Amino acid sequence: EVQLVESGGGLVKPGGSLRLSCETSGFIFSDYSMIWVRQAPGKGLEWVSSISSKSGYIYYGESLEGRFTISRDNSKKSVYLQINNLRVEDTAVYYCVRDARPGFLEWYRLFSFDYWGQGTLVTVPS
Amino acid sequence: QSVLTQPPSVSAAPGQMVTISCSGSASNIGYSSVSWYQQVPGAAPQLLIYDDYKRPTAIPGRFSASKSGTSATLDISGLQTGDEADYFCGTWDDSLNSWVFGGGTRVTVL
């Protein structure tokens, strides 16, 4: 059974930092691109960042690069999201997501998101 | 403002059909396959449709989708109260080198 379990969320003051973690199981982690998607309260889904299976392709959402850093450790079957200089508008549930298309070779792009974690809440008070 | 455009809401009576549109451009829907996600209140999103029209095995046939040019549609037939949820379309934008979502459509069963 595929499982994605996020951790690391919490209440952080503006300007602070957080490192979100996503531990996975039930699939060959090193074959898949991984993604972080966030959802602000009452809002839609926002793609935050993605990292290809061997970390060769890393992308960030518009205006997020610079404060957000995605990484992965294939030996630990985990993906991470470092967020620095947190802002009020970063308040959201952050989901760890798996891209549906596996590959021995790295994919430069994403295809669809077949497994989602339960999410971890990041709150940055005003 | 989302790159993909969806209507904010649609509604219909139980047993009826609703159609949700998702409009994009040549660099996203016109280039890549579209997927659809259902998010019931309080839960994480789940994959409903991938590769424009394919359904994961657990998704009932009442959910169908298609794509033409730079637009995609999701149809939900035989509407049930359990279908009340937010629905999002998404695809890869090759000009932006990013994934893009639609703004989401709230489905209400009257």
Coordinates of C-alpha atoms in Angstrom, one line a residue:
Chain A
E1 CA 0.0 0.0 0.0
V2 CA 1.3 3.4 -1.0
Q3 CA 1.7 5.8 1.9
L4 CA 2.8 9.4 2.1
V5 CA 3.1 10.9 5.6
E6 CA 4.0 14.5 6.0
S7 CA 5.3 16.1 9.2
G8 CA 7.0 19.3 10.3
G9 CA 4.1 21.8 10.0
G10 CA 3.2 24.1 12.8
L11 CA 2.8 27.7 14.0
V12 CA 5.8 29.9 12.9
K13 CA 6.3 33.6 13.2
P14 CA 6.8 35.7 10.1
G15 CA 10.4 35.5 9.0
G16 CA 10.9 32.1 10.5
S17 CA 11.8 28.8 8.8
L18 CA 10.3 25.3 8.6
R19 CA 11.4 22.0 7.1
L20 CA 8.6 19.8 6.0
S21 CA 9.2 16.1 5.6
C22 CA 7.4 13.4 3.7
E23 CA 8.1 9.8 4.5
T24 CA 6.9 7.3 1.9
S25 CA 6.4 3.6 1.7
G26 CA 4.8 1.0 -0.5
F27 CA 6.5 1.8 -3.8
I28 CA 10.0 2.2 -5.4
F29 CA 10.6 5.8 -4.3
S30 CA 13.6 6.4 -6.6
D31 CA 11.4 5.8 -9.7
Y32 CA 9.0 8.7 -9.1
S33 CA 9.0 12.4 -9.2
M34 CA 7.6 14.0 -6.1
I35 CA 5.7 17.1 -5.6
W36 CA 4.5 19.6 -2.9
V37 CA 1.1 21.2 -3.3
R38 CA -0.4 23.6 -0.9
Q39 CA -3.9 24.9 -0.2
A40 CA -4.6 28.1 1.7
P41 CA -7.7 28.1 3.9
G42 CA -10.8 28.2 1.7
K43 CA -8.7 28.5 -1.5
G44 CA -7.8 26.2 -4.4
L45 CA -4.7 24.0 -5.0
E46 CA -1.4 25.6 -5.7
W47 CA 1.6 23.6 -7.0
V48 CA 4.6 24.6 -4.9
S49 CA 7.6 22.5 -6.2
S50 CA 8.6 19.3 -7.8
I51 CA 11.7 17.1 -7.9
S52 CA 12.4 14.4 -10.4
S53 CA 13.4 10.9 -9.4
K54 CA 17.1 11.5 -9.4
S55 CA 16.9 15.2 -8.4
G56 CA 17.9 16.3 -11.9
Y57 CA 14.9 18.4 -12.5
I58 CA 13.7 20.8 -9.8
Y59 CA 11.0 23.4 -10.3
Y60 CA 9.2 25.9 -8.2
G61 CA 6.0 27.8 -8.4
E62 CA 6.0 31.4 -9.6
S63 CA 7.5 33.7 -7.0
L64 CA 8.4 30.9 -4.7
E65 CA 12.0 30.2 -5.8
G66 CA 14.4 31.6 -3.4
R67 CA 12.5 31.0 -0.2
F68 CA 11.5 27.4 -0.9
T69 CA 14.0 24.5 -1.4
I70 CA 12.9 21.0 -2.3
S71 CA 15.1 18.0 -1.8
R72 CA 14.9 14.2 -1.6
D73 CA 16.8 11.3 -0.1
N74 CA 16.2 8.2 -2.1
S75 CA 17.9 6.0 0.6
K76 CA 15.3 7.2 3.1
K77 CA 12.4 7.3 0.7
S78 CA 11.7 10.8 1.8
V79 CA 11.2 14.2 0.2
Y80 CA 11.6 17.6 2.0
L81 CA 10.5 21.2 1.6
Q82 CA 12.6 23.9 3.3
I83 CA 10.7 27.2 3.7
N84 CA 12.6 30.3 4.8
N85 CA 11.5 33.8 5.6
L86 CA 7.9 32.6 6.1
R87 CA 5.1 35.0 5.2
V88 CA 1.5 35.2 6.3
E89 CA 0.5 34.2 2.8
D90 CA 2.4 30.9 3.2
T91 CA -0.3 29.7 5.6
A92 CA -1.7 26.6 4.1
V93 CA -2.0 22.8 4.2
Y94 CA 1.0 21.4 2.5
Y95 CA 0.5 18.1 0.7
C96 CA 3.1 15.6 -0.4
V97 CA 2.2 14.1 -3.7
R98 CA 3.5 11.4 -6.0
D99 CA 3.6 11.8 -9.8
A100 CA 1.9 8.9 -11.4
R101 CA 4.5 8.2 -14.1
P102 CA 7.5 6.0 -13.0
G103 CA 10.6 5.8 -15.1
F104 CA 14.1 4.3 -15.1
L105 CA 15.1 7.6 -16.8
E106 CA 14.2 10.9 -15.2
W107 CA 11.2 12.7 -16.5
Y108 CA 11.7 16.4 -17.0
R109 CA 7.9 17.1 -16.6
L110 CA 4.9 15.9 -14.5
F111 CA 2.0 13.8 -15.7
S112 CA -0.7 13.4 -13.0
F113 CA -0.8 13.1 -9.2
D114 CA -2.0 9.7 -8.1
Y115 CA -1.2 9.6 -4.4
W116 CA -1.6 12.4 -1.8
G117 CA -0.6 12.6 1.8
Q118 CA -3.0 13.8 4.5
G119 CA -1.3 17.2 4.6
T120 CA 0.5 19.2 7.2
L121 CA -0.7 22.6 8.3
V122 CA 1.7 25.6 8.3
T123 CA 0.4 28.7 10.1
V124 CA 2.1 32.0 9.9
P125 CA 0.1 34.5 12.0
S126 CA -0.2 38.2 11.1
Chain B
Q1 CA -5.8 34.3 -11.4
S2 CA -5.3 30.6 -12.4
V3 CA -3.7 29.6 -15.7
L4 CA -6.5 27.2 -16.3
T5 CA -10.1 28.5 -16.1
Q6 CA -12.9 26.6 -14.5
P7 CA -16.4 27.8 -13.5
P8 CA -16.6 28.5 -9.8
S9 CA -19.7 26.3 -9.3
V10 CA -22.2 24.0 -10.9
S11 CA -25.2 22.3 -9.5
A12 CA -27.9 19.8 -10.4
A13 CA -30.4 17.5 -8.9
P14 CA -29.6 13.9 -7.9
G15 CA -29.5 11.7 -10.9
Q16 CA -28.8 14.5 -13.3
M17 CA -25.5 15.3 -15.1
V18 CA -23.1 18.1 -14.6
T19 CA -20.3 19.2 -16.9
I20 CA -17.2 21.1 -15.7
S21 CA -15.1 22.9 -18.2
C22 CA -11.3 23.6 -18.0
S23 CA -9.9 26.1 -20.5
G24 CA -6.2 26.7 -21.1
S25 CA -3.8 27.4 -23.9
A26 CA -1.5 25.7 -26.4
S27 CA 1.4 25.5 -23.9
N28 CA -0.6 23.6 -21.3
I29 CA -3.8 21.7 -22.3
G30 CA -2.9 21.9 -25.9
Y31 CA 0.5 20.3 -25.1
S32 CA 0.0 17.9 -22.2
S33 CA -2.6 15.5 -20.9
V34 CA -5.1 16.8 -18.4
S35 CA -6.0 15.2 -15.0
W36 CA -8.9 15.9 -12.7
Y37 CA -9.0 15.8 -8.9
Q38 CA -11.9 15.5 -6.5
Q39 CA -11.6 17.0 -3.0
V40 CA -14.4 16.3 -0.6
P41 CA -14.6 18.7 2.4
G42 CA -12.0 18.1 5.0
A43 CA -10.0 15.5 2.9
A44 CA -7.0 15.5 0.6
P45 CA -7.6 15.6 -3.1
Q46 CA -7.8 12.3 -5.0
L47 CA -7.1 11.5 -8.6
L48 CA -10.3 11.2 -10.6
I49 CA -9.1 11.2 -14.2
Y50 CA -5.6 11.0 -15.8
D51 CA -4.3 11.2 -19.4
D52 CA -7.3 13.2 -20.5
Y53 CA -10.0 10.5 -20.0
K54 CA -8.6 7.5 -18.1
R55 CA -10.1 6.5 -14.8
P56 CA -8.2 4.8 -11.9
T57 CA -9.7 1.5 -11.2
A58 CA -11.5 2.7 -8.1
I59 CA -13.3 5.5 -9.8
P60 CA -16.8 4.7 -11.1
G61 CA -17.8 5.1 -14.7
R62 CA -20.2 7.9 -13.8
F63 CA -17.1 10.1 -14.1
S64 CA -15.9 10.7 -17.6
A65 CA -13.7 13.3 -19.3
S66 CA -12.5 14.5 -22.7
K67 CA -10.2 17.0 -24.2
S68 CA -10.3 19.0 -27.4
G69 CA -7.7 21.5 -28.4
T70 CA -7.0 23.8 -25.4
S71 CA -10.1 22.8 -23.4
A72 CA -11.1 19.8 -21.3
T73 CA -14.3 18.8 -19.7
L74 CA -15.3 16.5 -16.8
D75 CA -18.8 15.0 -16.8
I76 CA -20.5 13.5 -13.8
S77 CA -23.6 11.6 -14.6
G78 CA -26.1 10.1 -12.2
L79 CA -25.2 12.7 -9.6
Q80 CA -25.2 11.6 -6.0
T81 CA -25.0 13.5 -2.8
G82 CA -21.6 12.0 -2.2
D83 CA -20.3 13.8 -5.3
E84 CA -20.6 17.2 -3.6
A85 CA -17.0 18.3 -3.6
D86 CA -14.5 20.6 -5.3
Y87 CA -13.1 19.5 -8.6
F88 CA -9.8 20.7 -10.0
C89 CA -8.2 20.2 -13.4
G90 CA -4.5 20.2 -13.8
T91 CA -1.7 19.8 -16.4
W92 CA 1.9 20.5 -17.2
D93 CA 2.7 23.9 -18.8
D94 CA 5.7 23.5 -21.0
S95 CA 6.3 27.2 -21.4
L96 CA 6.3 27.9 -17.7
N97 CA 8.0 24.6 -16.8
S98 CA 5.4 24.2 -14.1
W99 CA 2.3 22.4 -13.2
V100 CA -0.9 24.4 -13.3
F101 CA -4.2 23.9 -11.7
G102 CA -7.6 25.3 -12.4
G103 CA -9.2 27.5 -9.8
G104 CA -11.6 24.7 -8.9
T105 CA -15.3 24.1 -9.3
R106 CA -17.7 23.4 -6.4
V107 CA -20.3 20.8 -7.3
T108 CA -23.6 21.1 -5.4
V109 CA -26.3 18.5 -5.5
L110 CA -29.6 20.2 -5.1

